[in-house]
Amino acid sequence: MTNFEQVTPFLHVPDLQKALDFFIDILGFAVPFRQDGYAYIHRETVGFRLLEAEEGEAAPGRRRFAYYVDVRDVDALYAELKPKLDTLPPADVHGPVDKPYGQRELLVLAPDGELICFGMAIPQAEVAKA
């Protein structure tokens, strides 16, 4: 069974609405999910995660979301990688954990200081229970 589905890079944009207008009106993307400061856009087999952020703005500890890899089963991937992940500093690995925006994610700090996120959609029935 294949686990990896697609890579959806984060695009750090200074104005989320302006970026959405471009991707929707000019390039024909759809917006399956949006919340304050963030949107996931998709067209055919291509997706981007737009994150509104000022120049140089990063998540706590200088980390910034840069790479999102959609997988079918994040827990199976974690089980596969765990022996090697255990060799990293504990602060460099987070998850797998359910997020309030409907994704189950495993975050790993890459050597460039950016975060690689492996994630999968949580079935809507499970999200509704949370």
XYZ file of N, CA and C in Angstrom:
390
model
N 0.833 -1.181 0.000
C 0.000 0.000 0.000
C 0.885 1.253 0.000
N 0.543 2.190 -0.818
C 1.259 3.465 -0.801
C 0.659 4.344 0.281
N 1.494 5.119 0.926
C 1.042 5.986 2.006
C 1.075 7.458 1.594
N 2.104 7.886 0.880
C 2.227 9.286 0.502
C 1.266 9.598 -0.634
N 0.531 10.710 -0.523
C -0.439 11.098 -1.535
C 0.028 12.291 -2.361
N 0.456 13.363 -1.699
C 0.905 14.560 -2.407
C 1.666 15.456 -1.445
N 2.413 16.389 -2.005
C 3.066 17.424 -1.207
C 2.291 18.710 -1.437
N 1.949 19.380 -0.356
C 1.257 20.660 -0.464
C 2.084 21.711 0.264
N 2.892 22.449 -0.475
C 3.766 23.442 0.162
C 2.972 24.570 0.819
N 3.552 25.113 1.860
C 3.033 26.322 2.474
C 3.544 27.517 1.692
N 2.670 28.414 1.358
C 3.051 29.694 0.775
C 2.775 30.744 1.833
N 3.806 31.416 2.286
C 3.670 32.467 3.287
C 3.357 33.753 2.541
N 2.156 34.288 2.786
C 1.680 35.446 2.033
C 1.378 36.596 2.987
N 1.669 37.835 2.590
C 1.390 38.974 3.467
C -0.094 39.334 3.532
N -0.873 38.983 2.506
C -2.295 39.319 2.452
C -3.051 38.104 1.931
N -3.720 37.376 2.833
C -4.390 36.137 2.464
C -5.471 36.375 1.409
N -6.290 37.391 1.577
C -7.375 37.616 0.622
C -6.845 37.933 -0.774
N -5.800 38.717 -0.843
C -5.209 39.041 -2.145
C -4.675 37.772 -2.818
N -4.033 36.901 -2.039
C -3.524 35.643 -2.580
C -4.679 34.752 -3.039
N -5.753 34.683 -2.236
C -6.911 33.879 -2.613
C -7.548 34.401 -3.894
N -7.690 35.714 -3.998
C -8.263 36.292 -5.213
C -7.460 35.860 -6.439
N -6.149 35.885 -6.336
C -5.291 35.479 -7.449
C -5.491 34.004 -7.792
N -5.385 33.131 -6.792
C -5.468 31.696 -7.055
C -6.858 31.273 -7.522
N -7.906 31.901 -7.001
C -9.272 31.542 -7.387
C -9.651 32.178 -8.722
N -9.534 33.497 -8.804
C -10.018 34.226 -9.976
C -9.119 34.072 -11.205
N -7.830 33.979 -11.000
C -6.899 33.918 -12.126
C -6.537 32.477 -12.484
N -6.219 31.668 -11.473
C -5.720 30.314 -11.732
C -6.769 29.214 -11.575
N -7.971 29.539 -11.122
C -9.053 28.570 -11.062
C -9.004 27.566 -9.929
N -8.339 27.899 -8.832
C -8.304 27.005 -7.678
C -9.598 27.121 -6.879
N -9.923 26.075 -6.124
C -11.052 26.076 -5.191
C -10.498 26.147 -3.772
N -11.362 26.519 -2.830
C -10.956 26.655 -1.426
C -11.781 25.686 -0.574
N -11.301 24.448 -0.397
C -12.055 23.506 0.425
C -12.044 23.836 1.923
N -11.032 24.607 2.369
C -10.962 24.945 3.801
C -10.325 26.313 3.973
N -10.948 27.104 4.859
C -10.396 28.419 5.186
C -10.723 28.752 6.633
N -9.769 29.371 7.294
C -9.988 29.944 8.617
C -9.156 31.207 8.689
N -9.286 31.946 9.754
C -8.579 33.213 9.887
C -7.076 33.006 9.708
N -6.504 33.662 8.699
C -5.066 33.611 8.468
C -4.554 32.398 7.724
N -5.449 31.506 7.289
C -5.021 30.271 6.645
C -6.072 29.809 5.646
N -5.629 29.241 4.536
C -6.544 28.606 3.589
C -5.828 27.468 2.879
N -6.574 26.413 2.629
C -6.091 25.316 1.792
C -6.781 25.465 0.447
N -5.995 25.511 -0.626
C -6.558 25.633 -1.963
C -6.171 24.402 -2.773
N -7.025 24.043 -3.723
C -6.805 22.805 -4.448
C -7.344 22.916 -5.866
N -6.641 22.293 -6.792
C -7.116 22.152 -8.171
C -6.535 20.865 -8.735
N -7.410 19.971 -9.167
C -7.030 18.664 -9.692
C -6.151 17.930 -8.681
N -4.877 17.713 -8.962
C -4.006 16.988 -8.025
C -3.028 17.911 -7.305
N -3.249 19.231 -7.375
C -2.317 20.200 -6.806
C -2.990 20.952 -5.657
N -2.270 21.074 -4.558
C -2.761 21.846 -3.433
C -1.677 22.753 -2.880
N -2.105 23.865 -2.304
C -1.217 24.774 -1.581
C -1.879 25.132 -0.265
N -1.080 25.389 0.735
C -1.550 25.861 2.026
C -1.062 27.300 2.157
N -1.990 28.231 2.133
C -1.649 29.654 2.221
C -1.698 30.069 3.674
N -0.613 30.629 4.154
C -0.509 31.054 5.546
C -0.140 32.527 5.565
N -1.025 33.322 6.131
C -0.762 34.760 6.199
C 0.313 35.013 7.253
N 1.419 35.592 6.825
C 2.540 35.829 7.726
C 3.370 36.986 7.196
N 3.797 37.822 8.080
C 4.680 38.930 7.713
C 6.058 38.394 7.365
N 6.812 39.143 6.635
C 8.171 38.761 6.248
C 8.976 38.368 7.488
N 9.557 37.182 7.455
C 10.399 36.725 8.552
C 9.646 36.176 9.751
N 8.314 36.223 9.738
C 7.527 35.716 10.862
C 7.629 34.198 10.899
N 7.810 33.652 12.071
C 7.962 32.202 12.197
C 7.176 31.713 13.396
N 6.955 30.420 13.438
C 6.327 29.792 14.599
C 7.313 29.863 15.767
N 6.854 29.614 16.982
C 7.759 29.683 18.137
C 9.012 28.845 17.941
N 10.149 29.389 18.360
C 11.410 28.674 18.266
C 12.020 28.739 16.878
N 11.723 29.772 16.113
C 12.226 30.042 14.770
C 11.689 29.094 13.706
N 10.809 28.210 14.081
C 10.284 27.224 13.136
C 9.163 27.826 12.316
N 9.094 27.393 11.071
C 8.070 27.894 10.176
C 7.562 26.721 9.341
N 6.242 26.657 9.170
C 5.688 25.618 8.309
C 6.142 25.859 6.886
N 6.697 24.846 6.258
C 7.173 24.988 4.889
C 6.713 23.840 4.009
N 6.660 22.635 4.547
C 6.377 21.466 3.737
C 5.238 20.677 4.371
N 4.240 20.338 3.578
C 3.121 19.521 4.070
C 2.988 18.326 3.152
N 3.139 17.137 3.706
C 3.025 15.910 2.932
C 1.736 15.215 3.355
N 0.787 15.113 2.423
C -0.456 14.407 2.702
C -0.203 12.910 2.631
N -0.620 12.195 3.675
C -0.444 10.747 3.730
C -1.786 10.083 4.035
N -1.868 8.800 3.749
C -3.103 8.053 4.032
C -3.209 7.688 5.505
N -2.072 7.382 6.143
C -2.086 6.901 7.527
C -0.870 7.455 8.268
N -1.064 8.562 8.975
C 0.049 9.213 9.666
C 0.564 8.355 10.825
N -0.306 7.563 11.451
C 0.143 6.717 12.559
C 1.033 5.580 12.067
N 0.726 5.015 10.901
C 1.583 3.974 10.325
C 2.946 4.555 9.954
N 2.939 5.767 9.412
C 4.211 6.414 9.072
C 5.024 6.675 10.333
N 4.374 7.152 11.382
C 5.066 7.400 12.645
C 5.685 6.105 13.187
N 4.920 5.014 13.143
C 5.440 3.730 13.631
C 6.672 3.315 12.825
N 6.633 3.536 11.523
C 7.776 3.203 10.669
C 9.004 4.046 11.009
N 8.786 5.348 11.223
C 9.901 6.280 11.432
C 10.365 6.389 12.882
N 9.565 5.908 13.828
C 9.837 6.131 15.255
C 11.257 5.787 15.696
N 11.834 4.653 15.306
C 13.202 4.376 15.774
C 14.188 5.477 15.378
N 14.040 6.031 14.202
C 14.949 7.095 13.772
C 14.543 8.440 14.355
N 13.239 8.684 14.498
C 12.791 9.936 15.114
C 13.272 10.032 16.559
N 13.364 8.879 17.233
C 13.832 8.858 18.625
C 15.284 9.294 18.766
N 16.032 9.352 17.666
C 17.422 9.819 17.719
C 17.514 11.343 17.643
N 16.394 12.000 17.312
C 16.373 13.467 17.225
C 16.080 14.068 18.596
N 16.438 15.339 18.795
C 16.052 15.995 20.048
C 14.527 15.966 20.188
N 14.012 15.711 21.388
C 12.559 15.603 21.583
C 11.772 16.812 21.068
N 12.340 18.002 21.157
C 11.629 19.200 20.702
C 11.508 19.269 19.180
N 12.216 18.403 18.457
C 12.183 18.413 16.988
C 11.078 17.535 16.403
N 10.324 16.846 17.269
C 9.244 15.961 16.810
C 7.993 16.260 17.635
N 6.868 16.396 16.937
C 5.595 16.657 17.611
C 4.514 15.797 16.963
N 3.838 15.003 17.770
C 2.723 14.213 17.255
C 3.105 12.756 17.098
N 2.216 12.052 16.410
C 1.003 12.504 15.737
C -0.054 12.968 16.736
N -0.780 14.005 16.319
C -1.802 14.589 17.184
C -2.930 15.146 16.313
N -4.147 15.059 16.837
C -5.304 15.628 16.144
C -5.326 17.136 16.357
N -5.539 17.865 15.274
C -5.581 19.324 15.317
C -7.024 19.792 15.179
N -7.366 20.948 15.740
C -8.751 21.419 15.710
C -9.264 21.743 14.311
N -8.385 21.826 13.333
C -8.807 22.129 11.969
C -9.015 20.862 11.135
N -9.155 19.713 11.801
C -9.549 18.499 11.112
C -8.444 17.674 10.494
N -7.206 17.881 10.928
C -6.082 17.100 10.412
C -5.401 16.377 11.577
N -4.859 15.207 11.322
C -3.984 14.506 12.267
C -2.588 14.665 11.702
N -1.661 15.192 12.515
C -0.366 15.610 11.978
C 0.814 15.143 12.818
N 1.901 14.912 12.113
C 3.214 14.633 12.692
C 4.148 15.715 12.169
N 4.766 16.482 13.073
C 5.683 17.548 12.687
C 7.110 17.129 13.014
N 8.010 17.375 12.059
C 9.427 17.072 12.251
C 10.226 18.284 11.787
N 11.147 18.728 12.620
C 11.994 19.857 12.262
C 13.061 19.395 11.272
N 13.093 20.037 10.103
C 14.068 19.694 9.060
C 15.400 20.396 9.351
N 16.480 19.943 8.724
C 17.780 20.561 8.959
C 17.830 22.051 8.606
N 16.955 22.513 7.706
C 16.946 23.939 7.349
C 16.193 24.796 8.356
N 15.684 24.181 9.438
C 14.963 24.925 10.464
C 13.480 25.080 10.179
N 13.013 24.559 9.061
C 11.595 24.614 8.709
C 10.928 23.313 9.144
N 9.617 23.345 9.298
C 8.874 22.163 9.716
C 8.377 21.369 8.520
N 8.567 20.058 8.579
C 7.932 19.144 7.633
C 6.736 18.564 8.382
N 5.579 18.698 7.776
C 4.363 18.189 8.395
C 3.824 17.046 7.554
N 3.584 15.910 8.194
C 2.911 14.785 7.557
C 1.509 14.768 8.139
N 0.495 14.797 7.278
C -0.854 14.891 7.806
C -1.880 14.154 6.988
N -3.003 13.893 7.651
C -4.143 13.248 7.005
C -5.416 13.850 7.572
N -6.456 13.838 6.774
C -7.742 14.347 7.233
C -8.328 13.414 8.268
N -8.896 13.987 9.314
C -9.626 13.226 10.314
C -11.053 13.085 9.771
N -11.616 11.885 9.789
C -13.002 11.753 9.329
C -13.913 12.761 10.043
N -14.829 13.382 9.301
C -15.674 14.447 9.845
C -16.446 14.025 11.083
N -16.869 12.779 11.185
C -17.599 12.326 12.368
C -16.739 12.436 13.614
N -15.428 12.154 13.479
C -14.522 12.268 14.617
C -14.272 13.709 14.987
N -14.200 14.604 14.007
C -13.991 16.023 14.261
C -15.191 16.593 15.012
N -16.392 16.171 14.639
C -17.607 16.672 15.264
C -17.681 16.293 16.739
N -17.121 15.120 17.107
C -17.131 14.676 18.499
C -16.211 15.511 19.379
N -15.145 16.037 18.788
C -14.106 16.754 19.555
C -14.579 18.079 20.087
